[in-house]
Every structure is written in structure tokens, then in C-alpha cells.
Coordinates of C-alpha atoms in Angstrom, one line a residue:
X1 CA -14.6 82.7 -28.9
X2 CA -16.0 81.9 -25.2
X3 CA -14.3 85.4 -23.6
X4 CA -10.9 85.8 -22.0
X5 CA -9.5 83.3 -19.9
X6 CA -6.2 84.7 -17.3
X7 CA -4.5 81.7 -15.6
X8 CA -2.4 82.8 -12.4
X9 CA 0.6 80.1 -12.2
X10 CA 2.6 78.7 -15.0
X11 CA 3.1 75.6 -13.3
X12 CA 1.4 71.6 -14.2
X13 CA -1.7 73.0 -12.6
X14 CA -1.8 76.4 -14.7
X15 CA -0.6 74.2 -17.8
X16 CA -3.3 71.7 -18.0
X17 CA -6.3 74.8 -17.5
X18 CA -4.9 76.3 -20.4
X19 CA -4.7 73.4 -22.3
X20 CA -8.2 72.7 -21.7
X21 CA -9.0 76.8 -22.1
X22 CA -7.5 77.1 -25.3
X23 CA -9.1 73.6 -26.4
X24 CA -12.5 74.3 -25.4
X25 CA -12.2 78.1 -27.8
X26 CA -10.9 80.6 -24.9
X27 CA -9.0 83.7 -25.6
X28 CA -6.2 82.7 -23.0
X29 CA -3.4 84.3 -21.2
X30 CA -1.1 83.0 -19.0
X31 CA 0.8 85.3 -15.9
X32 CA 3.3 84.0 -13.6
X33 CA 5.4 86.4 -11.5
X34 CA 8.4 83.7 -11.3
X35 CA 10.0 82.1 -14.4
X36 CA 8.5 79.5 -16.2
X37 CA 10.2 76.3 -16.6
X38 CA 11.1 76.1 -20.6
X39 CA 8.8 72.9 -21.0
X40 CA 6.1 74.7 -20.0
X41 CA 7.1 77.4 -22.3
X42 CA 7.5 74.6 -24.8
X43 CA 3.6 73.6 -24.5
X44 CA 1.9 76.7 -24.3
X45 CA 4.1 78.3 -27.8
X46 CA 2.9 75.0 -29.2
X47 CA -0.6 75.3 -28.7
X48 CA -0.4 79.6 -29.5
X49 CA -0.9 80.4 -25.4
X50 CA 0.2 83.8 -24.5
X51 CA 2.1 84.1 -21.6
X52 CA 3.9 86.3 -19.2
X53 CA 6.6 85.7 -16.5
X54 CA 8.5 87.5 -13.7
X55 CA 5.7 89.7 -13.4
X56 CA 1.2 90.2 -13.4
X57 CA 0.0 92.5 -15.8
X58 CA -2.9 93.8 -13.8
X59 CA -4.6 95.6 -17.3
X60 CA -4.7 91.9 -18.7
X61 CA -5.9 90.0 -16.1
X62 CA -8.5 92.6 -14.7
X63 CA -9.7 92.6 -18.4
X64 CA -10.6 88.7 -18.3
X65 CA -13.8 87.4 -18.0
X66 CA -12.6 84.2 -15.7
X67 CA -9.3 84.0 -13.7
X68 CA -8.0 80.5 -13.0
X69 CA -5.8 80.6 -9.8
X70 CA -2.9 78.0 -9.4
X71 CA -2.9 76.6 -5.6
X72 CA 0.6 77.8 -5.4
X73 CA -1.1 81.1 -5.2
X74 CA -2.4 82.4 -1.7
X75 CA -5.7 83.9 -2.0
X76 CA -3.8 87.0 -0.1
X77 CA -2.0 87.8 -2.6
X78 CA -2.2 91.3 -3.7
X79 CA -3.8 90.4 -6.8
X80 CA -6.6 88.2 -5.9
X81 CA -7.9 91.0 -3.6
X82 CA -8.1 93.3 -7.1
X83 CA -9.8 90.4 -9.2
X84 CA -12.1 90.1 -6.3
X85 CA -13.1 93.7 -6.3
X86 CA -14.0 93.6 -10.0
X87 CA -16.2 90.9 -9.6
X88 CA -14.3 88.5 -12.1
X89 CA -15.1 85.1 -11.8
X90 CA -12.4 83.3 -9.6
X91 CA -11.7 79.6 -9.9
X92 CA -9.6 76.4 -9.3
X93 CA -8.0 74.3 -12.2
X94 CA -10.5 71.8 -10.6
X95 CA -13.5 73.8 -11.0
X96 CA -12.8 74.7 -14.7
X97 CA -12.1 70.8 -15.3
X98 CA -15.4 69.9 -13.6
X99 CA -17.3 71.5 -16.6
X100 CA -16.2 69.4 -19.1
X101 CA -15.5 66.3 -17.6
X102 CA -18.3 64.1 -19.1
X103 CA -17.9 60.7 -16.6
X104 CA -18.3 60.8 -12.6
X105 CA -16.2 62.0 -10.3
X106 CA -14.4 60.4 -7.2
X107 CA -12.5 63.4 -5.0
X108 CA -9.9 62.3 -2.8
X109 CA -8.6 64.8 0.0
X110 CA -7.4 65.0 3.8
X111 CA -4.3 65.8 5.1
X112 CA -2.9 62.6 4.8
X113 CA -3.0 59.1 2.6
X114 CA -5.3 61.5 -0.4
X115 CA -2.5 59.9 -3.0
X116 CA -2.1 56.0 -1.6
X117 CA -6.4 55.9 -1.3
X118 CA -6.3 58.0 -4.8
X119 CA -3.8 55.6 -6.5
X120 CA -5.2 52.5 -4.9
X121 CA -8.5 53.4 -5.6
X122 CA -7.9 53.5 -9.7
X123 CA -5.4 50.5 -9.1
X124 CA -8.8 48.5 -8.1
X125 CA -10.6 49.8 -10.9
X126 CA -8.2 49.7 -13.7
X127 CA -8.3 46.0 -12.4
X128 CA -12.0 45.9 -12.9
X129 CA -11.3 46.8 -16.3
X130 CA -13.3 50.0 -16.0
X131 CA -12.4 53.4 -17.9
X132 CA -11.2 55.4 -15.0
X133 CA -8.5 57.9 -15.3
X134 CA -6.3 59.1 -12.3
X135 CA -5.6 62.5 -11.7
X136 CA -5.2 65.6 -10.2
X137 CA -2.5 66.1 -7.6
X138 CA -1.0 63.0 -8.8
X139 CA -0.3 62.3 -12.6
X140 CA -1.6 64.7 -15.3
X141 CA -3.7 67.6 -14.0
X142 CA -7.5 67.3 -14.2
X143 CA -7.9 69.9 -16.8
X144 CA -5.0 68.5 -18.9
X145 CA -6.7 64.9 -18.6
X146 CA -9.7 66.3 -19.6
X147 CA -8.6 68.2 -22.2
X148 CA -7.1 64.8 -23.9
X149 CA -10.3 62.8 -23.3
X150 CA -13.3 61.8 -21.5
X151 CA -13.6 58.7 -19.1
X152 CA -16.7 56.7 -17.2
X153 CA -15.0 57.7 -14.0
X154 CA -12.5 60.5 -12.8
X155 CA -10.3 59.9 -9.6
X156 CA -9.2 63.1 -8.5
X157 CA -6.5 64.3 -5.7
X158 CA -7.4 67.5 -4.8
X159 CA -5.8 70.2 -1.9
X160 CA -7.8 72.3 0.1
X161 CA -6.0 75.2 -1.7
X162 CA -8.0 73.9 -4.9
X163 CA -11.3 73.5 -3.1
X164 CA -10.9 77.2 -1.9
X165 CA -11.7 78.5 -5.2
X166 CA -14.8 75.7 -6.3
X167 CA -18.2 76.9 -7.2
X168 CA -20.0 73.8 -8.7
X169 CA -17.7 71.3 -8.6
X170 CA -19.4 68.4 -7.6
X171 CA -18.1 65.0 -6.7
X172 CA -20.3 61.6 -7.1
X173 CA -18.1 60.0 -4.2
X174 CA -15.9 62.1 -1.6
X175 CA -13.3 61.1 0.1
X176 CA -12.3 62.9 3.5
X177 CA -9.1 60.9 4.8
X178 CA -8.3 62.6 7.5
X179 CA -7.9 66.2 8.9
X180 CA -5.1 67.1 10.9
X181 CA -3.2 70.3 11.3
X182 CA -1.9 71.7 8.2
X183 CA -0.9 74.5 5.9
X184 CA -2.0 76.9 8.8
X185 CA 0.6 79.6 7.2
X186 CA -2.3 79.9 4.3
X187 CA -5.5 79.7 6.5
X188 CA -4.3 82.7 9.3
X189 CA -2.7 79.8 11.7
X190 CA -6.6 78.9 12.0
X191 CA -7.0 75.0 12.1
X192 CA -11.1 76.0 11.7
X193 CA -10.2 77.5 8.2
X194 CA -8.2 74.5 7.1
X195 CA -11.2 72.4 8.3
X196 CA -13.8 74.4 6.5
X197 CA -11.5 74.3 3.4
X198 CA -11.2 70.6 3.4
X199 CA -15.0 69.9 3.8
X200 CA -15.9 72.1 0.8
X201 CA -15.4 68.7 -0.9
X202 CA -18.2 68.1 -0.4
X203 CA -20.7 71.1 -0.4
X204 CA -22.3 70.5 -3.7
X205 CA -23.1 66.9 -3.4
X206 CA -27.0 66.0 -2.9
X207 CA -28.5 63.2 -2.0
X208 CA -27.3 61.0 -4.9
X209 CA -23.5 61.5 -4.1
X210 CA -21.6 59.9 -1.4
X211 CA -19.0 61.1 1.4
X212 CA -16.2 58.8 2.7
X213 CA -14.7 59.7 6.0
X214 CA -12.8 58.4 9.2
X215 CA -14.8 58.2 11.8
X216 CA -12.0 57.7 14.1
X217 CA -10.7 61.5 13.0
X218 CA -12.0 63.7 15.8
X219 CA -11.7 66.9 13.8
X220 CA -13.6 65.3 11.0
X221 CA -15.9 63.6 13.7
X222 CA -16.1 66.9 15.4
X223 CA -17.5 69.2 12.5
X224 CA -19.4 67.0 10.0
X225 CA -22.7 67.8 11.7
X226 CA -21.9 71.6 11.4
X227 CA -21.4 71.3 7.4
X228 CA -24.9 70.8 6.5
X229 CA -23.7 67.8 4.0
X230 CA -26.5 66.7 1.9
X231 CA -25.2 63.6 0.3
X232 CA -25.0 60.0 1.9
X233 CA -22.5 59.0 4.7
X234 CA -20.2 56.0 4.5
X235 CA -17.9 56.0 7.3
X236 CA -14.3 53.5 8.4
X237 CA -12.1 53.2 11.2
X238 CA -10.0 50.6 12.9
X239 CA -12.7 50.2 15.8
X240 CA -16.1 49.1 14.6
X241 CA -19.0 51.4 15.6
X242 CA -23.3 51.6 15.0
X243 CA -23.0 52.1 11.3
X244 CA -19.7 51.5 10.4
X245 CA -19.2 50.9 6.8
X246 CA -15.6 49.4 7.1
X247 CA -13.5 48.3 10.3
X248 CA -11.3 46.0 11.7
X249 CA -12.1 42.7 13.4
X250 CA -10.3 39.1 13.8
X251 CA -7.4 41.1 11.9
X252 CA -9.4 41.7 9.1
X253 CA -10.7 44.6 7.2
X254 CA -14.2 44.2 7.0
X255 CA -16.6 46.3 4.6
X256 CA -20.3 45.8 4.7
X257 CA -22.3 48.4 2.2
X258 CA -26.1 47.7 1.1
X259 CA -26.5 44.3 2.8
X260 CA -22.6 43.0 0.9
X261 CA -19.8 42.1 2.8
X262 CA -16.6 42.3 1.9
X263 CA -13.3 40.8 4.4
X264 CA -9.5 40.4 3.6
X265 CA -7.2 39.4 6.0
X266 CA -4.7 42.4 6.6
X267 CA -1.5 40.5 6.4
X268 CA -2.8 39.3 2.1
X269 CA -2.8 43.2 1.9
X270 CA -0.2 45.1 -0.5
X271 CA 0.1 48.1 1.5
X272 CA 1.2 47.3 4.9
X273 CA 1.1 49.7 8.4
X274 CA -1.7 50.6 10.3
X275 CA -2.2 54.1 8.5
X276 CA -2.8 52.2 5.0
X277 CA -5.3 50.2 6.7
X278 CA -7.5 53.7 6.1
X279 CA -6.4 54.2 3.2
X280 CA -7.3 50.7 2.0
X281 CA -10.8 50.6 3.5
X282 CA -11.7 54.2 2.2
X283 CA -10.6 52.7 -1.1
X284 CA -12.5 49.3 -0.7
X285 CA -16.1 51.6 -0.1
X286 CA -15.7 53.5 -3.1
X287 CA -14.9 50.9 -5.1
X288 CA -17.9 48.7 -3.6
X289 CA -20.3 51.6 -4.3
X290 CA -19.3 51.3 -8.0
X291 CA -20.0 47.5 -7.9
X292 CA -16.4 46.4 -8.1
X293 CA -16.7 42.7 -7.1
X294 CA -15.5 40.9 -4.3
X295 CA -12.9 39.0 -5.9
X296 CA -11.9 41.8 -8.2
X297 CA -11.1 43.8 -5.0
X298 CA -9.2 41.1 -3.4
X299 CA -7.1 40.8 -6.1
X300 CA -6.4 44.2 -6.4
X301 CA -5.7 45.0 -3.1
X302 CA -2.6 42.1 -3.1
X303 CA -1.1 43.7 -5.9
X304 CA -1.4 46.8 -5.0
X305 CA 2.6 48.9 -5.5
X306 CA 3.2 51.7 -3.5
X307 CA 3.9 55.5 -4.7
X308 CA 7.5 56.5 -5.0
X309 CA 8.1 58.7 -2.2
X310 CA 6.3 57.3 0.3
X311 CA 7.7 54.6 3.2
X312 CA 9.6 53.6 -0.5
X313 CA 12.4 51.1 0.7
X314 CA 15.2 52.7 -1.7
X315 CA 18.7 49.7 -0.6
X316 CA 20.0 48.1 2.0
X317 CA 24.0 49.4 2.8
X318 CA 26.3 47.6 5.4
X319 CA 23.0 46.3 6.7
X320 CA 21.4 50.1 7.2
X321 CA 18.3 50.2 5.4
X322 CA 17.3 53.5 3.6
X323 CA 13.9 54.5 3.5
X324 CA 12.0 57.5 1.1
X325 CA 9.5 59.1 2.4
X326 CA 9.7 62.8 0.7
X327 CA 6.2 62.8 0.7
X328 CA 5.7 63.2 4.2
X329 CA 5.6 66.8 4.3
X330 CA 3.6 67.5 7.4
X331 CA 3.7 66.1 11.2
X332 CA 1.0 63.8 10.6
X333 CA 2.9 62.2 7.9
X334 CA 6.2 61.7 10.1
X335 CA 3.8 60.3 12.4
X336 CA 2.9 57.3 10.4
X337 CA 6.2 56.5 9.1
X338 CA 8.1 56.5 12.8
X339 CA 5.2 54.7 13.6
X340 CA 6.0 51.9 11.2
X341 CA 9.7 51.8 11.8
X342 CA 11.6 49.2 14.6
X343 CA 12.0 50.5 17.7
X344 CA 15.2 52.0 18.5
X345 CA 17.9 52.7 16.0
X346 CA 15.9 55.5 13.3
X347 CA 18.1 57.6 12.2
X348 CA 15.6 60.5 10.7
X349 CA 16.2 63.4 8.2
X350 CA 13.9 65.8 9.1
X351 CA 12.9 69.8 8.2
X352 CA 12.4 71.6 5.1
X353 CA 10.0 74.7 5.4
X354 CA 8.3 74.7 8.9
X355 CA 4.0 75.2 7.9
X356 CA 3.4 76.1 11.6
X357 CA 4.4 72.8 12.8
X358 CA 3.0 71.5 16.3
X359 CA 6.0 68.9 16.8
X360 CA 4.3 67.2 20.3
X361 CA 2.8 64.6 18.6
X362 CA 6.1 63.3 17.3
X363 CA 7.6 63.3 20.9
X364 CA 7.0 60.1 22.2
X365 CA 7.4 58.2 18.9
X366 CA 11.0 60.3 18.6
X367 CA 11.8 59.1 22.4
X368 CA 11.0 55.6 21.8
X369 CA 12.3 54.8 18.2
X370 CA 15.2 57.1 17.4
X371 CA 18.8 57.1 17.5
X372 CA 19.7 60.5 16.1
X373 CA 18.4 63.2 13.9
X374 CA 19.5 64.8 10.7
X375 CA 18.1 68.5 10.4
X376 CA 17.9 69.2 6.5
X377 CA 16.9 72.8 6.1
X378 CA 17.8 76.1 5.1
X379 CA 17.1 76.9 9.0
X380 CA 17.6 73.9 11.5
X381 CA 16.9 75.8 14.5
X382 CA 13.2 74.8 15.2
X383 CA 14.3 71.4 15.1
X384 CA 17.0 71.2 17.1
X385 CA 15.0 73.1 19.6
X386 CA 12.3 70.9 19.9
X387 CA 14.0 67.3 19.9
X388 CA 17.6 68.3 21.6
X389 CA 15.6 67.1 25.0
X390 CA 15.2 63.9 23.9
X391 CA 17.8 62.8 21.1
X392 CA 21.5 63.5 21.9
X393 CA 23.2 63.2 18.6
X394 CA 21.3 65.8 16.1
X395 CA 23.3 67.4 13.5
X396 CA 22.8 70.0 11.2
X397 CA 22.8 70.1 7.3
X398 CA 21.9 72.1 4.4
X399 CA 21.8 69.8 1.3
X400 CA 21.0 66.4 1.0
X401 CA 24.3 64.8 0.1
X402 CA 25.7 66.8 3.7
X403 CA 22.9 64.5 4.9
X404 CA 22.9 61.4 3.4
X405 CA 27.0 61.0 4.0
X406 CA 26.6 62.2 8.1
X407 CA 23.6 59.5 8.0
X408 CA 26.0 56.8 6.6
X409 CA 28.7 57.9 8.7
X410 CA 26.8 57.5 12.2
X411 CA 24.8 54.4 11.0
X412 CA 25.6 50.8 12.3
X413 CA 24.3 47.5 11.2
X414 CA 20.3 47.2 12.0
X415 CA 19.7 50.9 11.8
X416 CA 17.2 52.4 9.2
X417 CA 17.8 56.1 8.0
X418 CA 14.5 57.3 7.3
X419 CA 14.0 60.9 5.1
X420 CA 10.2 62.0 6.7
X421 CA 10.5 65.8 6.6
X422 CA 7.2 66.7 8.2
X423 CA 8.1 70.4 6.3
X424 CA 7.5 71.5 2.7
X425 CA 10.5 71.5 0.8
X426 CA 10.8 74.5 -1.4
X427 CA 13.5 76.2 1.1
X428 CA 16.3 73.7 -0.6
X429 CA 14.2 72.0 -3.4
X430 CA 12.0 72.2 -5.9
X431 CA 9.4 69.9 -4.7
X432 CA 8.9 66.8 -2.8
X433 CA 9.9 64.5 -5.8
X434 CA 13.4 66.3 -6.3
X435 CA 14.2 65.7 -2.7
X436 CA 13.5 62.3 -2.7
X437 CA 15.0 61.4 -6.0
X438 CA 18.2 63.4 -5.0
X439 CA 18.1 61.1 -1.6
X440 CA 17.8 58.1 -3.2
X441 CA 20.2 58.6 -6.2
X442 CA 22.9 59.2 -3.3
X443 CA 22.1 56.5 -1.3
X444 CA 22.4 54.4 -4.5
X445 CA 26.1 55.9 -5.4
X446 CA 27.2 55.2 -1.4

């Protein structure tokens, strides 16, 4: 037996380390202070896990000789402070993956686009026919992919909430979208914090990794020069500057890496909008560092489908067209998809769980683009406050049917009703997927 493994969090995150704990000959135990969900209950009796819920056991878990910490849990907490002061090891699901994970790793994060550049990224390698295995944040946890097999490559979604509890997890490529205010409930309302959090992606990386990042992000722009970053920098943006690895030019994306060039003409592109032209040339370096061929990554990049949940076109009703974007759970988010939509006639569903929002940035898009404004949320008022200025019609709702029908109701023909919360969703929902599967199985039924 390797010691005692405690594992804070029941949920997919908390699952897959202890499926990984328990495979690789840990003593493990399992704490959640809500109730787990029976299939997780299912899995962890199946593979002899013991477990706990409604409550911590503080005996058991300061008797463990490595606590794994879900990112649902804020390093706050009561009980974090107490592992802390008894000098147990604390880590991420992440971290404890990273030690048995055989093949290279590609870390995707930033505040926006980490799942479309993560998805499309192993899209373009699948395609490649190499052994690459997508997870993380999106699909099966890294521990829990791990635990059921080893890959040439690993592309990984991770939070900053993961990266707060790395201590050698070390990525061959990292990718740094994009950093823009966030989660500022769980870093002290300190945008520096959240910034410092994001860039531990890459603080183990030498000079025989890589980092990925905008060089059109001013906060990213801003700070890379303060982070003492050892590995090699690749940089994109729309505009093309001295030592740009990927930009824009003729309406092309353009990538040039290690005397190769690589251009597609952005209309041939899958994923349309200017926000998944980053994504798409983030995804193009990688991929290029790993020797993915031109006409492999041409290929790939036209076949490219979208993520549910994200600018997903769900039906078109009376001529209203409904559009999913669940996933857009911050301002940035809701910037990009009102960014994409016609001008005038948006009829947005909007709110959820306000993360310390800063809402100016949506103004002038709001002003210019839409009609009215659905408030979804357990408490509407922020939003009402903030857009009553410049949207006359805004009405307030507290389930997504109440919604859905007041959106149908007020629609005409040539409007779009766009769901882009720019909030969390756990005041009404479990997560982002419930509320946009509940959203579209209503529209579908109108």
C-alpha cells in the first residue's frame, strides 16, 4: 500500500482521482459535505472506495498522507486551512494525474475558448491518426483517463481552480487563451490572483516545453514578462506583429513556425466568428509543433463540429431562431456571442449566479444588437439594474420554461433568442449542461 489518499469532492473530478488512487494501490477515502449523486456512489462501492457525504471527517482526512482537492472546493474553506497546518500534501486531480500519465501533455486554459481550442485541437489530431486522448474539463477527467490507459499525447482543459493546487505538473505545450475577469469571488475580487492563477500553467515548463498565448490579450501581454516563464514562446492574434507565430492577413489565418507556413482562408473554416479565429490559430500552433501536416490541418479545420452548448444553433420557430450558449458563463463569453449575432432584434436570456461581474463591456454590444432581455435567475436585480438604461422591455424569470415561453411570446419573425448567461448557474441548475439541455428540450416542444 502507497499511504492514505483523502479526496475532498465526490464529484467527476473527485471520482476519476480515486479511480486512479485506488488503481495505482492507495488506501483511499472519499469526503464530500453535500450528497453524492448515486452513480458516483455506484463507482466508488464498485471499486471498494470508502466514502463519506453530508459531512468532513476531520480525524480521517488529517490522518492522510495526500489530500486531493476538488475545484469545487475554495481553498478558504475551513478545512483546507487545517490540512495546511499539518503539512499534508495538498493537490489537484490534475497534479495527481500528471504522475502517471506516461505520453505528453498539451494544457489548455484562459477564461475563454479553453474547450473549442481543447476540442479542436484533438479534432486535428485524431485526424492525424495520432493516439491523443481529450480530457479534463471536458469528457472524462484526467485521472479517470489515465487510470484506463496511457496515450502519446494528453489534451487537457484545465481551470485556474485546478492549477491552484499543482506542484510538478508540467505541460509539453501550454495554452493561455485569454485572460479576462473572472471567478473574482474565489481569488478576494483580485483580478492579479486570477492572473497569477492562470499563468501557473506554465511554471514548471523549461526550455523544452512551449507556451501558446494571445498577444492581443493585454492582461496576458501585460504580465508574461513578470512570470519568469522558462519555456519557448509562440504567440497569435488577429493583427500581425515582430514575431508573430499566427495572424490574420488577406482574410486568412496565417501560421509560420520554424521556417513552415501554414494559410487557410477563414471563410473554408468550420468554426466561424471572430473569437474562434483564436481559438483556431492557438489550435493550428500546437498542432504544427507536433508535426501535424499541412493538409492534415486543413482538412481538419473544415470539419471541425462545434461543442454543444456553445453559439449551438438548437431550431428555427415562426422564423425566430434559438441559439445555446449555456456555456458562456462569464461577461467575456456573452461578449463573443452578441458579438456574432445580427444587429438589432437579440432577444437574450441572461443571469444565473453573478461571479463579481463588470457588465460595461456588454453595454454597447446590448445597445446596438438587442431587442429585450430575459433575466433568468434566482435574483434578477443586478441585471435589471445595469441594462434598464438601455433595453426597454426586460422581464424577469426564475426557471427556464418561464423564460423560454416569455421569449416566444415577445419574439417576431427575424429575431434570434439567444441563452448567454454571462453567470454560473448553480442558483437554478446543476451545471451549465442542464441549463442548456433544459433550454433546448423546450424550445424543441414549442
Amino acid at each position: 500500500m502507497k499511504g492514505r489518499v483523502a479526496i475532498l469532492g465526490a464529484g467527476i473530478s473527485g471520482i476519476g482521482a480515486a479511480i486512479l488512487a485506488k488503481n495505482k494501490g492507495y488506501d483511499v477515502w472519499v469526503s464530500d459535505t453535500n450528497k453524492i449523486k448515486e452513480p458516483h456512489k455506484k463507482v466508488l462501492k464498485n471499486i471498494e472506495v470508502a466514502f463519506e457525504e453530508n459531512k468532513h471527517s476531520e480525524n480521517v482526512i488529517l490522518s492522510s498522507d495526500i489530500v486531493i482537492v476538488s475545484p469545487g472546493i475554495p481553498l478558504t474553506a475551513p478545512i483546507i486551512g487545517k490540512i495546511k497546518e499539518s503539512q499534508i500534501q495538498l493537490i489537484s486531480e490534475i497534479e495527481f494525474a500528471s504522475w502517471f500519465a506516461e505520453g505528453k501533455i498539451i494544457a489548455i486554459t484562459g477564461s475563454n475558448g479553453k474547450t473549442t481550442t481543447a476540442t479542436l485541437l484533438h479534432h486535428i489530431l485524431i485526424n492525424r491518426n495520432i493516439d491523443a486522448e481529450l480530457c479534463g474539463n471536458v469528457g472524462n477527467s484526467f485521472a479517470k483517463s489515465v487510470a484506463e490507459g496511457q496515450h502519446d499525447y494528453w489534451v487537457v482543459e484545465v481551470s485556474s481552480f485546478q492549477l491552484d493546487t499543482i506542484e510538478k505538473f508540467k505541460p509539453y505545450i501550454a495554452i493561455l487563451t485569454n485572460i479576462t475577469p473572472d471567478h473574482l469571488d474565489r481569488y478576494d475580487g483580485k483580478f492579479d490572483n486570477y492572473v497569477r492563477s492562470k499563468f501557473k500553467i506554465a511554471q514548471n515548463q523549461d526550455c523544452n516545453d512551449y507556451l501558446i498565448y494571445c498577444n492581443e490579450d493585454d492582461a496576458t501581454t501585460n504580465n508574461i514578462s513578470k512570470m519568469q516563464i522558462k519555456s519557448n514562446l509562440l504567440s497569435f492574434g488577429i493583427q500581425r506583429f515582430e514575431g508573430s507565430n499566427a495572424y490574420v492577413q488577406d482574410n486568412k489565418i496565417n501560421i509560420e513556425i520554424n521556417n513552415t507556413k501554414f494559410d487557410m482562408k477563414i471563410e473554408e473554416l468550420a468554426l466561424q466568428g471572430s473569437h474562434n479565429v483564436y481559438n483556431t490559430m492557438a489550435a493550428s500552433i500546437a498542432s504544427k509543433m507536433i508535426n501535424v501536416r499541412n493538409e492534415s490541418l486543413k482538412t481538419a479545420l473544415a470539419t471541425f463540429e462545434n461543442i454543444p452548448h456553445r453559439l449551438e444553433f438548437v431550431a428555427k420557430v415562426s422564423g425566430v431562431t434559438y441559439i445555446n450558449d449555456s456555456k458562456a458563463t462569464n461577461v467575456n463569453s456573452s461578449w463573443y456571442a452578441l458579438e456574432t449575432m445580427p444587429n438589432d432584434g437579440v432577444i437574450w436570456i441572461v443571469g444565473g449566479v453573478d461571479k463579481g461581474n463588470d457588465y460595461h463591456k456588454l453595454k454597447t454590444l446590448v445597445d446596438k444588437k438587442v431587442k429585450s432581455i430575459i433575466a433568468l435567475g434566482v435574483d434578477n436585480d443586478r441585471i435589471i439594474e445595469e441594462f434598464s438604461p438601455l433595453v426597454k422591455s426586460i422581464y424577469s424569470t426564475s426557471s427556464m420554461e418561464q423564460a423560454v415561453l416569455t421569449a416566444y411570446q415577445i419574439a417576431t419573425k427575424g429575431n434570434t433568442v439567444l441563452l448567454s448567461p454571462a453567470c454560473a448557474s448553480f442558483d437554478l441548475f446543476e451545471n451549465f449542461e442542464q441549463r442548456g439541455d433544459m433550454f433546448k428540450k423546450i424550445v424543441r416542444a414549442l
